[in-house]
Each structure stands twice: as C-alpha cells, then as structure tokens.
N, CA, C and O atoms as CSV, one atom per row, in Angstrom:
chain,resi,resn,atom,element,x,y,z
A,1,MET,N,N,-0.717,-20.207,-51.666
A,1,MET,CA,C,-1.292,-20.517,-50.137
A,1,MET,C,C,-0.377,-20.541,-49.046
A,1,MET,O,O,-0.776,-20.062,-47.984
A,2,LYS,N,N,0.803,-21.018,-49.109
A,2,LYS,CA,C,2.145,-21.203,-48.148
A,2,LYS,C,C,2.316,-19.651,-47.719
A,2,LYS,O,O,2.356,-19.316,-46.535
A,3,LYS,N,N,2.416,-18.715,-48.816
A,3,LYS,CA,C,2.852,-17.159,-48.678
A,3,LYS,C,C,1.740,-16.854,-47.643
A,3,LYS,O,O,2.104,-16.621,-46.491
A,4,GLU,N,N,0.434,-16.832,-47.939
A,4,GLU,CA,C,-0.754,-16.089,-47.489
A,4,GLU,C,C,-0.711,-16.573,-45.903
A,4,GLU,O,O,-1.174,-15.826,-45.042
A,5,ILE,N,N,-0.104,-17.924,-45.536
A,5,ILE,CA,C,-0.150,-18.269,-44.249
A,5,ILE,C,C,1.018,-17.445,-43.442
A,5,ILE,O,O,0.830,-16.879,-42.365
A,6,ILE,N,N,2.215,-17.482,-44.138
A,6,ILE,CA,C,3.413,-16.746,-43.569
A,6,ILE,C,C,2.724,-15.173,-43.223
A,6,ILE,O,O,2.875,-14.581,-42.155
A,7,ILE,N,N,2.153,-14.809,-44.081
A,7,ILE,CA,C,1.942,-13.331,-43.925
A,7,ILE,C,C,0.910,-13.379,-42.990
A,7,ILE,O,O,0.836,-12.490,-42.142
A,8,SER,N,N,0.052,-14.346,-43.026
A,8,SER,CA,C,-0.850,-14.195,-41.943
A,8,SER,C,C,-0.169,-14.216,-40.250
A,8,SER,O,O,-0.510,-13.486,-39.319
A,9,ILE,N,N,0.653,-15.067,-40.248
A,9,ILE,CA,C,1.570,-15.279,-39.182
A,9,ILE,C,C,2.048,-14.064,-38.693
A,9,ILE,O,O,1.815,-13.490,-37.629
A,10,ILE,N,N,2.822,-13.735,-39.730
A,10,ILE,CA,C,3.853,-12.254,-39.288
A,10,ILE,C,C,2.832,-11.247,-38.733
A,10,ILE,O,O,3.115,-10.673,-37.681
A,11,VAL,N,N,1.576,-10.965,-39.401
A,11,VAL,CA,C,0.674,-9.762,-39.032
A,11,VAL,C,C,-0.040,-10.199,-37.735
A,11,VAL,O,O,-0.408,-9.344,-36.931
A,12,ILE,N,N,-0.240,-11.501,-37.520
A,12,ILE,CA,C,-0.654,-11.663,-36.348
A,12,ILE,C,C,-0.096,-11.482,-34.970
A,12,ILE,O,O,-0.627,-11.102,-33.926
A,13,THR,N,N,1.559,-11.996,-35.359
A,13,THR,CA,C,2.725,-11.717,-34.371
A,13,THR,C,C,2.842,-10.790,-34.045
A,13,THR,O,O,3.356,-10.698,-32.931
A,14,MET,N,N,2.367,-9.171,-34.937
A,14,MET,CA,C,2.902,-7.985,-35.175
A,14,MET,C,C,1.977,-7.624,-34.047
A,14,MET,O,O,2.315,-7.247,-32.924
A,15,VAL,N,N,0.971,-7.765,-34.430
A,15,VAL,CA,C,-0.367,-7.220,-33.579
A,15,VAL,C,C,-0.619,-7.507,-32.383
A,15,VAL,O,O,-1.311,-6.859,-31.597
A,16,ILE,N,N,0.172,-8.910,-32.131
A,16,ILE,CA,C,0.545,-9.373,-30.554
A,16,ILE,C,C,1.344,-8.607,-29.833
A,16,ILE,O,O,1.010,-7.968,-28.835
A,17,ILE,N,N,2.305,-8.653,-30.273
A,17,ILE,CA,C,3.528,-7.630,-29.720
A,17,ILE,C,C,3.386,-6.401,-29.589
A,17,ILE,O,O,3.610,-5.794,-28.542
A,18,GLY,N,N,2.958,-5.851,-30.744
A,18,GLY,CA,C,2.131,-4.258,-30.397
A,18,GLY,C,C,1.310,-4.299,-29.268
A,18,GLY,O,O,1.573,-3.542,-28.334
A,19,ASN,N,N,0.313,-5.095,-29.199
A,19,ASN,CA,C,-0.457,-4.826,-28.050
A,19,ASN,C,C,0.277,-5.313,-26.634
A,19,ASN,O,O,-0.182,-4.742,-25.645
A,20,ILE,N,N,1.146,-6.099,-26.421
A,20,ILE,CA,C,1.708,-6.322,-25.420
A,20,ILE,C,C,2.392,-5.020,-24.779
A,20,ILE,O,O,2.320,-4.720,-23.587
A,21,VAL,N,N,3.133,-4.230,-25.868
A,21,VAL,CA,C,4.082,-3.214,-25.493
A,21,VAL,C,C,3.216,-2.048,-25.362
A,21,VAL,O,O,3.544,-1.294,-24.447
A,22,THR,N,N,2.094,-1.676,-26.109
A,22,THR,CA,C,1.421,-0.807,-25.580
A,22,THR,C,C,0.593,-1.160,-24.002
A,22,THR,O,O,0.416,-0.390,-23.058
A,23,GLN,N,N,0.313,-2.167,-24.103
A,23,GLN,CA,C,-0.693,-2.395,-22.817
A,23,GLN,C,C,0.540,-2.324,-21.487
A,23,GLN,O,O,0.283,-2.068,-20.311
A,24,ASN,N,N,1.732,-2.590,-21.994
A,24,ASN,CA,C,2.744,-2.453,-20.444
A,24,ASN,C,C,3.018,-1.008,-20.588
A,24,ASN,O,O,3.076,-0.555,-19.445
A,25,ASN,N,N,3.245,0.083,-21.602
A,25,ASN,CA,C,3.615,1.155,-21.436
A,25,ASN,C,C,2.335,1.553,-20.497
A,25,ASN,O,O,2.593,1.885,-19.340
A,26,THR,N,N,0.842,1.539,-20.966
A,26,THR,CA,C,-0.135,1.837,-20.307
A,26,THR,C,C,-0.109,1.580,-18.898
A,26,THR,O,O,-0.464,2.403,-18.054
A,27,LYS,N,N,0.351,0.337,-18.634
A,27,LYS,CA,C,0.099,0.031,-17.211
A,27,LYS,C,C,1.300,0.803,-16.499
A,27,LYS,O,O,1.176,0.988,-15.289
A,28,LYS,N,N,2.285,1.204,-17.043
A,28,LYS,CA,C,3.439,1.603,-16.208
A,28,LYS,C,C,3.244,3.099,-16.051
A,28,LYS,O,O,3.609,3.634,-15.005
A,29,THR,N,N,2.614,3.906,-17.162
A,29,THR,CA,C,2.222,5.261,-17.135
A,29,THR,C,C,1.141,5.476,-15.964
A,29,THR,O,O,1.238,6.244,-15.006
A,30,VAL,N,N,0.189,4.690,-16.251
A,30,VAL,CA,C,-1.020,4.694,-14.942
A,30,VAL,C,C,-0.383,4.323,-13.602
A,30,VAL,O,O,-0.899,4.787,-12.585
A,31,ALA,N,N,0.686,3.533,-13.504
A,31,ALA,CA,C,1.094,3.609,-12.071
A,31,ALA,C,C,1.960,4.333,-11.738
A,31,ALA,O,O,2.092,4.251,-10.517
A,32,LYS,N,N,2.831,5.208,-12.296
A,32,LYS,CA,C,3.586,6.327,-12.053
A,32,LYS,C,C,2.565,7.415,-11.746
A,32,LYS,O,O,2.647,7.953,-10.642
A,33,LEU,N,N,1.834,7.714,-12.397
A,33,LEU,CA,C,0.760,8.745,-12.266
A,33,LEU,C,C,-0.039,8.669,-10.910
A,33,LEU,O,O,-0.156,9.546,-10.054
A,34,ASN,N,N,-0.569,7.371,-10.936
A,34,ASN,CA,C,-1.092,6.983,-9.694
A,34,ASN,C,C,-0.378,7.130,-8.283
A,34,ASN,O,O,-0.853,7.513,-7.214
A,35,GLU,N,N,1.180,6.621,-8.670
A,35,GLU,CA,C,1.925,7.146,-7.118
A,35,GLU,C,C,2.179,8.319,-7.062
A,35,GLU,O,O,2.750,8.630,-6.017
A,36,LYS,N,N,1.943,9.354,-7.951
A,36,LYS,CA,C,2.587,10.636,-7.793
A,36,LYS,C,C,1.086,11.058,-7.219
A,36,LYS,O,O,1.180,11.525,-6.084
A,37,LEU,N,N,-0.029,11.018,-7.630
A,37,LEU,CA,C,-1.484,11.280,-6.899
A,37,LEU,C,C,-1.610,10.749,-5.626
A,37,LEU,O,O,-2.181,11.418,-4.764
A,38,ALA,N,N,-1.140,9.586,-5.356
A,38,ALA,CA,C,-1.242,9.214,-3.982
A,38,ALA,C,C,-0.330,10.093,-3.182
A,38,ALA,O,O,-0.859,10.793,-2.318
A,39,ASN,N,N,0.888,10.152,-3.337
A,39,ASN,CA,C,1.526,11.151,-2.419
A,39,ASN,C,C,1.289,12.610,-2.818
A,39,ASN,O,O,2.215,13.299,-2.389
A,40,LEU,N,N,0.563,13.180,-3.353
A,40,LEU,CA,C,-0.241,14.263,-3.629
A,40,LEU,C,C,-1.039,14.260,-2.286
A,40,LEU,O,O,-0.926,15.024,-1.327
A,41,LYS,N,N,-1.850,13.231,-2.467
A,41,LYS,CA,C,-3.115,13.066,-1.738
A,41,LYS,C,C,-2.699,12.821,-0.261
A,41,LYS,O,O,-3.414,13.353,0.588
A,42,ASN,N,N,-1.619,12.074,0.162
A,42,ASN,CA,C,-1.224,11.566,1.243
A,42,ASN,C,C,-0.675,13.018,1.950
A,42,ASN,O,O,-0.998,13.220,3.120
A,43,SER,N,N,0.036,13.883,1.339
A,43,SER,CA,C,0.515,15.010,1.844
A,43,SER,C,C,-0.607,15.841,2.344
A,43,SER,O,O,-0.520,16.322,3.474
A,44,LEU,N,N,-1.837,16.093,1.478
A,44,LEU,CA,C,-2.829,16.978,1.569
A,44,LEU,C,C,-3.575,16.340,2.505
A,44,LEU,O,O,-4.001,17.110,3.367
A,45,ILE,N,N,-3.953,14.947,2.669
A,45,ILE,CA,C,-4.470,14.519,4.071
A,45,ILE,C,C,-3.803,14.887,5.438
A,45,ILE,O,O,-4.391,15.482,6.341
A,46,ASP,N,N,-2.443,14.441,5.483
A,46,ASP,CA,C,-1.669,14.898,6.535
A,46,ASP,C,C,-1.701,16.179,7.295
A,46,ASP,O,O,-1.270,16.281,8.444
A,47,VAL,N,N,-2.276,17.237,6.547
A,47,VAL,CA,C,-2.199,18.821,6.886
A,47,VAL,C,C,-3.479,19.392,6.559
A,47,VAL,O,O,-3.578,20.613,6.435
A,48,ILE,N,N,-4.597,18.530,6.386
A,48,ILE,CA,C,-5.834,19.071,6.333
A,48,ILE,C,C,-6.400,19.797,7.427
A,48,ILE,O,O,-7.149,20.754,7.231
A,49,ASP,N,N,-6.099,19.414,8.518
A,49,ASP,CA,C,-6.755,19.975,9.951
A,49,ASP,C,C,-6.029,21.262,10.422
A,49,ASP,O,O,-6.525,22.137,11.131
A,50,ASP,N,N,-4.749,21.234,9.905
A,50,ASP,CA,C,-3.993,22.214,10.340
A,50,ASP,C,C,-3.659,23.485,9.307
A,50,ASP,O,O,-2.901,23.400,8.341
A,51,ASN,N,N,-4.312,24.558,9.676
A,51,ASN,CA,C,-4.598,25.834,8.718
A,51,ASN,C,C,-3.084,26.035,8.709
A,51,ASN,O,O,-2.547,25.919,7.607
A,52,LYS,N,N,-2.312,26.315,9.752
A,52,LYS,CA,C,-1.017,26.879,9.595
A,52,LYS,C,C,-0.215,26.217,8.790
A,52,LYS,O,O,0.383,26.984,8.035
A,53,LYS,N,N,0.106,24.828,8.603
A,53,LYS,CA,C,0.812,24.054,7.847
A,53,LYS,C,C,0.393,24.194,6.269
A,53,LYS,O,O,1.160,24.053,5.317
A,54,LYS,N,N,-1.224,24.555,6.207
A,54,LYS,CA,C,-1.512,24.738,4.780
A,54,LYS,C,C,-0.996,25.737,3.847
A,54,LYS,O,O,-0.805,25.690,2.631
A,55,ASP,N,N,-0.788,26.811,4.871
A,55,ASP,CA,C,-0.216,28.033,4.068
A,55,ASP,C,C,1.427,28.056,3.953
A,55,ASP,O,O,2.091,28.700,3.140
A,56,GLU,N,N,1.906,27.167,5.001
A,56,GLU,CA,C,3.408,27.065,5.014
A,56,GLU,C,C,3.381,26.133,3.310
A,56,GLU,O,O,3.939,26.409,2.248
A,57,ASN,N,N,2.709,25.284,3.600
A,57,ASN,CA,C,2.977,24.335,2.276
A,57,ASN,C,C,2.363,24.539,1.023
A,57,ASN,O,O,2.227,23.635,0.199
A,58,TYR,N,N,2.025,25.593,0.872
A,58,TYR,CA,C,0.938,26.047,-0.256
A,58,TYR,C,C,1.869,25.673,-1.436
A,58,TYR,O,O,1.466,24.885,-2.292
A,59,LEU,N,N,3.110,26.224,-1.501
A,59,LEU,CA,C,4.042,26.101,-2.734
A,59,LEU,C,C,4.562,25.005,-3.065
A,59,LEU,O,O,4.989,24.825,-4.205
A,60,LYS,N,N,4.616,24.004,-2.032
A,60,LYS,CA,C,4.940,22.800,-1.990
A,60,LYS,C,C,3.792,21.813,-2.739
A,60,LYS,O,O,3.938,20.970,-3.624
A,61,TYR,N,N,2.704,22.226,-2.086
A,61,TYR,CA,C,1.546,21.526,-2.823
A,61,TYR,C,C,1.325,21.827,-4.279
A,61,TYR,O,O,1.318,20.911,-5.101
A,62,LYS,N,N,1.183,22.818,-4.551
A,62,LYS,CA,C,1.080,23.912,-6.233
A,62,LYS,C,C,2.414,23.196,-6.849
A,62,LYS,O,O,2.083,22.654,-7.904
A,63,GLU,N,N,3.467,23.044,-6.640
A,63,GLU,CA,C,4.454,22.685,-7.252
A,63,GLU,C,C,4.428,20.965,-7.552
A,63,GLU,O,O,4.764,20.416,-8.601
A,64,LYS,N,N,3.967,20.367,-6.404
A,64,LYS,CA,C,3.842,18.789,-6.948
A,64,LYS,C,C,2.762,18.624,-7.814
A,64,LYS,O,O,2.780,17.683,-8.608
A,65,SER,N,N,1.549,19.629,-7.767
A,65,SER,CA,C,0.618,19.215,-8.751
A,65,SER,C,C,0.918,19.662,-10.054
A,65,SER,O,O,0.446,19.125,-11.056
A,66,SER,N,N,1.786,20.751,-10.081
A,66,SER,CA,C,2.159,21.471,-11.484
A,66,SER,C,C,3.063,20.018,-12.039
A,66,SER,O,O,2.984,19.775,-13.243
A,67,ASP,N,N,3.921,19.059,-11.142
A,67,ASP,CA,C,4.536,18.216,-11.654
A,67,ASP,C,C,3.808,17.455,-12.225
A,67,ASP,O,O,4.035,17.100,-13.381
A,68,ILE,N,N,2.537,16.947,-11.369
A,68,ILE,CA,C,2.152,15.810,-11.959
A,68,ILE,C,C,1.103,16.171,-13.460
A,68,ILE,O,O,0.673,15.361,-14.281
A,69,ARG,N,N,0.963,17.317,-13.424
A,69,ARG,CA,C,0.455,18.080,-14.700
A,69,ARG,C,C,1.414,18.124,-15.880
A,69,ARG,O,O,0.949,17.937,-17.004
A,70,ASN,N,N,2.821,18.374,-15.705
A,70,ASN,CA,C,3.625,18.195,-16.768
A,70,ASN,C,C,4.050,16.826,-17.163
A,70,ASN,O,O,4.336,16.551,-18.328
A,71,ARG,N,N,4.102,15.722,-15.906
A,71,ARG,CA,C,4.672,14.663,-16.367
A,71,ARG,C,C,3.394,13.933,-17.508
A,71,ARG,O,O,3.631,13.354,-18.569
A,72,TRP,N,N,2.181,14.164,-16.947
A,72,TRP,CA,C,1.145,13.821,-17.790
A,72,TRP,C,C,0.925,14.089,-18.842
A,72,TRP,O,O,0.514,13.225,-19.617
A,73,ASP,N,N,1.137,15.476,-19.266
A,73,ASP,CA,C,1.480,16.474,-20.954
A,73,ASP,C,C,2.748,15.255,-21.468
A,73,ASP,O,O,2.549,14.606,-22.496
A,74,GLU,N,N,3.586,15.118,-20.926
A,74,GLU,CA,C,4.963,13.846,-21.453
A,74,GLU,C,C,4.169,12.915,-21.727
A,74,GLU,O,O,3.934,12.800,-22.930
A,75,MET,N,N,3.535,12.021,-20.877
A,75,MET,CA,C,3.109,10.722,-20.873
A,75,MET,C,C,1.956,10.777,-22.214
A,75,MET,O,O,2.013,9.959,-23.131
A,76,GLN,N,N,0.999,11.796,-22.154
A,76,GLN,CA,C,-0.239,11.773,-22.933
A,76,GLN,C,C,0.368,11.850,-24.491
A,76,GLN,O,O,-0.399,11.340,-25.308
A,77,GLU,N,N,1.543,12.366,-25.023
A,77,GLU,CA,C,1.972,12.400,-26.117
A,77,GLU,C,C,2.171,11.027,-26.639
A,77,GLU,O,O,2.084,10.813,-27.848
A,78,LEU,N,N,2.430,10.097,-25.797
A,78,LEU,CA,C,3.038,8.926,-26.398
A,78,LEU,C,C,1.237,8.088,-26.333
A,78,LEU,O,O,0.740,7.637,-27.365
A,79,LEU,N,N,0.613,8.033,-25.181
A,79,LEU,CA,C,-0.465,7.491,-24.952
A,79,LEU,C,C,-1.644,7.816,-26.171
A,79,LEU,O,O,-2.447,6.972,-26.570
A,80,SER,N,N,-1.569,9.075,-26.612
A,80,SER,CA,C,-2.441,9.253,-27.620
A,80,SER,C,C,-2.515,8.859,-28.948
A,80,SER,O,O,-3.427,9.074,-29.747
A,81,PHE,N,N,-1.193,8.103,-29.153
A,81,PHE,CA,C,-1.051,7.121,-30.584
A,81,PHE,C,C,-2.050,6.033,-30.454
A,81,PHE,O,O,-2.634,5.650,-31.468
A,82,TYR,N,N,-2.381,5.329,-28.927
A,82,TYR,CA,C,-3.417,4.334,-29.230
A,82,TYR,C,C,-4.552,4.060,-28.215
A,82,TYR,O,O,-5.154,3.023,-27.934
A,83,ILE,N,N,-4.660,5.501,-27.697
A,83,ILE,CA,C,-5.885,5.342,-26.523
A,83,ILE,C,C,-6.849,6.526,-27.246
A,83,ILE,O,O,-6.501,7.471,-27.952
A,84,GLU,N,N,-8.064,6.153,-26.843
A,84,GLU,CA,C,-8.922,7.362,-27.499
A,84,GLU,C,C,-8.621,8.697,-26.750
A,84,GLU,O,O,-8.248,8.738,-25.578
A,85,HIS,N,N,-8.804,9.694,-27.482
A,85,HIS,CA,C,-8.595,10.964,-27.127
A,85,HIS,C,C,-9.616,11.197,-25.970
A,85,HIS,O,O,-9.144,11.730,-24.967
A,86,ASP,N,N,-10.699,10.938,-25.957
A,86,ASP,CA,C,-12.049,10.876,-24.859
A,86,ASP,C,C,-11.327,10.968,-23.392
A,86,ASP,O,O,-11.209,11.848,-22.540
A,87,GLU,N,N,-10.905,9.611,-23.535
A,87,GLU,CA,C,-10.319,9.098,-22.335
A,87,GLU,C,C,-9.109,10.072,-21.760
A,87,GLU,O,O,-9.115,10.568,-20.634
A,88,LEU,N,N,-8.194,10.227,-22.632
A,88,LEU,CA,C,-7.207,11.087,-21.978
A,88,LEU,C,C,-7.822,12.868,-21.786
A,88,LEU,O,O,-7.421,13.706,-20.978
A,89,GLU,N,N,-8.774,12.990,-22.716
A,89,GLU,CA,C,-9.391,14.344,-21.974
A,89,GLU,C,C,-9.796,14.675,-20.558
A,89,GLU,O,O,-9.731,15.706,-19.889
A,90,LYS,N,N,-10.277,13.338,-20.308
A,90,LYS,CA,C,-11.016,13.192,-18.778
A,90,LYS,C,C,-10.204,13.604,-18.015
A,90,LYS,O,O,-10.313,14.578,-17.270
A,91,VAL,N,N,-8.727,12.413,-18.223
A,91,VAL,CA,C,-7.618,12.791,-17.277
A,91,VAL,C,C,-7.293,14.514,-17.285
A,91,VAL,O,O,-7.150,15.190,-16.267
A,92,GLU,N,N,-7.228,14.949,-18.505
A,92,GLU,CA,C,-6.769,16.178,-18.583
A,92,GLU,C,C,-7.372,16.944,-17.720
A,92,GLU,O,O,-6.713,17.615,-16.926
A,93,ALA,N,N,-8.845,16.966,-17.743
A,93,ALA,CA,C,-9.666,17.700,-17.127
A,93,ALA,C,C,-9.823,17.474,-15.842
A,93,ALA,O,O,-9.988,18.558,-15.282
A,94,GLN,N,N,-9.863,16.331,-14.872
A,94,GLN,CA,C,-9.263,15.789,-13.940
A,94,GLN,C,C,-8.448,16.817,-12.980
A,94,GLN,O,O,-8.653,17.327,-11.878
A,95,LEU,N,N,-7.157,16.873,-14.209
A,95,LEU,CA,C,-5.866,17.613,-13.540
A,95,LEU,C,C,-5.803,18.808,-13.575
A,95,LEU,O,O,-4.821,19.357,-13.077
A,96,ALA,N,N,-6.791,19.534,-14.151
A,96,ALA,CA,C,-7.018,20.922,-14.588
A,96,ALA,C,C,-7.975,20.953,-12.960
A,96,ALA,O,O,-7.522,21.740,-12.129
A,97,VAL,N,N,-8.796,20.415,-12.688
A,97,VAL,CA,C,-9.757,20.730,-11.752
A,97,VAL,C,C,-8.650,20.551,-10.414
A,97,VAL,O,O,-8.578,21.467,-9.595
A,98,ILE,N,N,-7.993,19.592,-10.295
A,98,ILE,CA,C,-6.898,19.558,-8.883
A,98,ILE,C,C,-6.274,20.821,-9.012
A,98,ILE,O,O,-6.574,21.655,-8.158
A,99,ASN,N,N,-5.480,21.140,-9.885
A,99,ASN,CA,C,-4.945,22.352,-10.170
A,99,ASN,C,C,-5.733,23.610,-9.532
A,99,ASN,O,O,-5.277,24.270,-8.598
A,100,GLY,N,N,-6.979,23.857,-10.159
A,100,GLY,CA,C,-7.834,24.639,-9.766
A,100,GLY,C,C,-7.828,24.888,-8.085
A,100,GLY,O,O,-7.592,25.965,-7.538
A,101,GLN,N,N,-8.130,23.682,-7.454
A,101,GLN,CA,C,-8.432,23.718,-6.156
A,101,GLN,C,C,-7.127,23.728,-5.237
A,101,GLN,O,O,-7.102,24.026,-4.043
A,102,MET,N,N,-6.191,23.393,-5.928
A,102,MET,CA,C,-5.109,23.674,-5.595
A,102,MET,C,C,-4.451,25.063,-4.986
A,102,MET,O,O,-3.837,25.368,-3.964
A,103,GLU,N,N,-4.946,25.778,-6.246
A,103,GLU,CA,C,-4.296,27.343,-6.193
A,103,GLU,C,C,-5.354,27.944,-5.532
A,103,GLU,O,O,-5.093,29.034,-5.023
A,104,SER,N,N,-7.078,27.294,-5.339
A,104,SER,CA,C,-7.593,28.033,-4.412
A,104,SER,C,C,-7.565,27.485,-2.875
A,104,SER,O,O,-8.273,27.910,-1.962
A,105,LYS,N,N,-6.687,26.551,-2.802
A,105,LYS,CA,C,-6.237,25.958,-0.988
A,105,LYS,C,C,-7.533,25.158,-0.891
A,105,LYS,O,O,-7.910,25.139,0.281
A,106,LEU,N,N,-8.327,24.509,-1.689
A,106,LEU,CA,C,-9.317,23.789,-1.338
A,106,LEU,C,C,-9.065,22.451,-1.218
A,106,LEU,O,O,-9.761,21.661,-1.857
A,107,TYR,N,N,-8.037,21.998,-0.387
A,107,TYR,CA,C,-7.417,20.568,-0.039
A,107,TYR,C,C,-8.476,19.574,-0.007
A,107,TYR,O,O,-8.335,18.529,-0.641
A,108,ASP,N,N,-9.523,19.801,0.673
A,108,ASP,CA,C,-10.537,18.574,1.089
A,108,ASP,C,C,-10.976,18.295,-0.474
A,108,ASP,O,O,-10.656,17.163,-0.837
A,109,GLU,N,N,-11.605,19.047,-1.421
A,109,GLU,CA,C,-11.989,18.951,-2.406
A,109,GLU,C,C,-11.053,18.303,-3.549
A,109,GLU,O,O,-11.298,17.392,-4.339
A,110,ALA,N,N,-10.015,19.005,-3.384
A,110,ALA,CA,C,-8.709,18.327,-4.402
A,110,ALA,C,C,-8.391,16.571,-3.655
A,110,ALA,O,O,-7.810,15.808,-4.427
A,111,VAL,N,N,-8.659,16.149,-2.619
A,111,VAL,CA,C,-8.505,14.881,-2.272
A,111,VAL,C,C,-9.497,14.007,-3.172
A,111,VAL,O,O,-9.260,12.981,-3.809
A,112,VAL,N,N,-10.668,14.724,-3.029
A,112,VAL,CA,C,-11.811,13.840,-3.637
A,112,VAL,C,C,-11.378,13.958,-5.384
A,112,VAL,O,O,-11.269,12.898,-6.001
A,113,GLU,N,N,-11.179,15.089,-6.009
A,113,GLU,CA,C,-10.889,14.779,-7.453
A,113,GLU,C,C,-9.695,13.956,-7.818
A,113,GLU,O,O,-9.632,13.290,-8.851
A,114,ILE,N,N,-8.461,14.064,-6.639
A,114,ILE,CA,C,-7.592,12.920,-7.015
A,114,ILE,C,C,-8.052,11.834,-6.899
A,114,ILE,O,O,-7.200,11.083,-7.374
A,115,GLU,N,N,-8.993,11.182,-6.514
A,115,GLU,CA,C,-9.374,9.855,-6.391
A,115,GLU,C,C,-10.181,10.008,-7.513
A,115,GLU,O,O,-9.971,8.999,-8.187
A,116,ARG,N,N,-10.997,10.722,-8.090
A,116,ARG,CA,C,-11.740,10.628,-9.551
A,116,ARG,C,C,-10.671,10.502,-10.526
A,116,ARG,O,O,-10.813,9.495,-11.220
A,117,CYS,N,N,-9.564,11.254,-10.825
A,117,CYS,CA,C,-8.293,11.108,-11.551
A,117,CYS,C,C,-8.162,9.728,-11.258
A,117,CYS,O,O,-8.719,9.036,-12.110
A,118,LYS,N,N,-7.584,9.047,-10.289
A,118,LYS,CA,C,-7.057,7.687,-10.321
A,118,LYS,C,C,-7.972,6.756,-10.716
A,118,LYS,O,O,-7.587,5.754,-11.320
A,119,PHE,N,N,-9.387,6.973,-10.412
A,119,PHE,CA,C,-10.365,6.083,-11.006
A,119,PHE,C,C,-10.380,5.931,-12.648
A,119,PHE,O,O,-10.581,4.892,-13.277
A,120,ILE,N,N,-10.139,7.124,-13.124
A,120,ILE,CA,C,-10.288,7.298,-14.571
A,120,ILE,C,C,-8.874,6.670,-15.045
A,120,ILE,O,O,-8.850,6.077,-16.124
A,121,LEU,N,N,-8.038,6.749,-14.495
A,121,LEU,CA,C,-6.657,6.073,-14.927
A,121,LEU,C,C,-6.945,4.473,-14.985
A,121,LEU,O,O,-6.859,3.762,-15.987
A,122,GLU,N,N,-7.298,4.088,-13.701
A,122,GLU,CA,C,-7.627,2.720,-13.832
A,122,GLU,C,C,-8.399,2.196,-14.714
A,122,GLU,O,O,-8.072,1.211,-15.376
A,123,HIS,N,N,-9.638,2.866,-14.831
A,123,HIS,CA,C,-10.551,2.700,-16.378
A,123,HIS,C,C,-9.503,2.828,-17.412
A,123,HIS,O,O,-9.432,1.813,-18.106
A,124,ILE,N,N,-8.725,3.696,-17.708
A,124,ILE,CA,C,-8.308,3.633,-19.054
A,124,ILE,C,C,-7.197,2.350,-19.053
A,124,ILE,O,O,-6.929,1.922,-20.176
A,125,ALA,N,N,-6.542,1.711,-17.935
A,125,ALA,CA,C,-5.696,0.774,-18.112
A,125,ALA,C,C,-6.637,-0.587,-18.073
A,125,ALA,O,O,-6.174,-1.570,-18.653
A,126,ASP,N,N,-7.989,-0.717,-17.396
A,126,ASP,CA,C,-8.597,-1.645,-17.625
A,126,ASP,C,C,-9.390,-2.035,-18.922
A,126,ASP,O,O,-9.866,-3.125,-19.239
A,127,LYS,N,N,-9.396,-0.731,-19.637
A,127,LYS,CA,C,-10.156,-0.537,-21.031
A,127,LYS,C,C,-9.202,-1.247,-22.430
A,127,LYS,O,O,-9.587,-1.725,-23.497
A,128,THR,N,N,-7.896,-1.064,-21.878
A,128,THR,CA,C,-6.707,-1.155,-22.761
A,128,THR,C,C,-6.196,-2.682,-22.621
A,128,THR,O,O,-5.504,-3.398,-23.344
A,129,ALA,N,N,-6.787,-2.856,-21.474
A,129,ALA,CA,C,-6.283,-4.518,-21.266
A,129,ALA,C,C,-6.915,-5.617,-22.268
A,129,ALA,O,O,-8.064,-5.640,-22.709
A,130,PHE,N,N,-5.705,-6.651,-22.543
A,130,PHE,CA,C,-5.975,-7.770,-23.247
A,130,PHE,C,C,-6.611,-8.720,-22.402
A,130,PHE,O,O,-5.978,-9.625,-21.858
A,131,ASN,N,N,-7.924,-8.543,-22.258
A,131,ASN,CA,C,-8.768,-10.078,-21.652
A,131,ASN,C,C,-9.916,-10.227,-22.425
A,131,ASN,O,O,-10.114,-9.458,-23.365
A,132,ILE,N,N,-10.635,-11.048,-22.171
A,132,ILE,CA,C,-11.939,-11.943,-22.510
A,132,ILE,C,C,-12.905,-10.553,-22.630
A,132,ILE,O,O,-13.289,-10.173,-23.737
A,133,LYS,N,N,-13.151,-10.054,-21.769
A,133,LYS,CA,C,-14.253,-9.050,-21.596
A,133,LYS,C,C,-14.064,-7.969,-22.709
A,133,LYS,O,O,-15.010,-7.530,-23.362
A,134,ASN,N,N,-12.818,-7.592,-22.864
A,134,ASN,CA,C,-12.415,-6.500,-23.695
A,134,ASN,C,C,-12.706,-7.122,-25.151
A,134,ASN,O,O,-13.272,-6.399,-25.971
A,135,ILE,N,N,-12.350,-8.407,-25.495
A,135,ILE,CA,C,-12.344,-8.871,-26.755
A,135,ILE,C,C,-14.148,-9.105,-27.122
A,135,ILE,O,O,-14.653,-8.988,-28.239
A,136,PHE,N,N,-14.746,-9.394,-26.061
A,136,PHE,CA,C,-15.878,-9.722,-26.542
A,136,PHE,C,C,-16.990,-8.550,-26.185
A,136,PHE,O,O,-18.156,-8.671,-26.560
C-alpha cells in the first residue's frame, strides 16, 4: 500500500510539473509572437495613409512578416507536442493570410488579420491554462 501511494505522488508531481513547464512555454511563445505581430501592426498603421511610404517600406514589412512566419515555424515544433494541431493550424492559416496580404500590399486588411491572429494565440494560451474553467 505504501508503494502505491509513493508512486501516485510521484506521478501527480510529474503531471503538475509538466503542466507548469508547458503552460510557461505557451505563455512565453504567445507573448513573443503577439509582440512581433503588434510591432508589425503598428508599423502598418503608421503609414497606411501615406502611399509613398507604403511602397518605400514594402520590403521591410514583407521581411517582418516573413520573420514572424519563421519564428512561428520554430515555436510550433515544440508546441505541437502538447497543443491540439487544429489550434496550431489556425495560427498557421492566419499567418499565411497575413503574408498574402502583405505581398498584395493590402495593409488595411493585414491589420485586421493580425488582430485575428492575436485573438487565436490568446485563445490557445487561455485554453491550455490550468484553471477551474478548463478543469471542469
């Protein structure tokens, strides 16, 4: 009987530690990607009315968008171990839409898609959080 209790305590401890590690990684990943998306959004908003600036900075915006996509690919490898693939695919699809709109120079619509992507990321972080709402 004593052996089973010790094994149960070890398993429960490992589950709790694993949850804490994965939750911290998810929060950190979401925060980094949200920060990059916010920077891109702010850059786009600053020049949305000035067509000359749009054309001058097109390569800079395209590079930022590609950088975000590359960072996501790196982050997604680790997240895919413990987050539903459907959720990760939603972010992947949003990033593809953002890249497409950046290539088409549709910056107004890219800003909207950036907000959608940020919402999906926050949803992933909330969904994986260890709280009463997610337990029951």
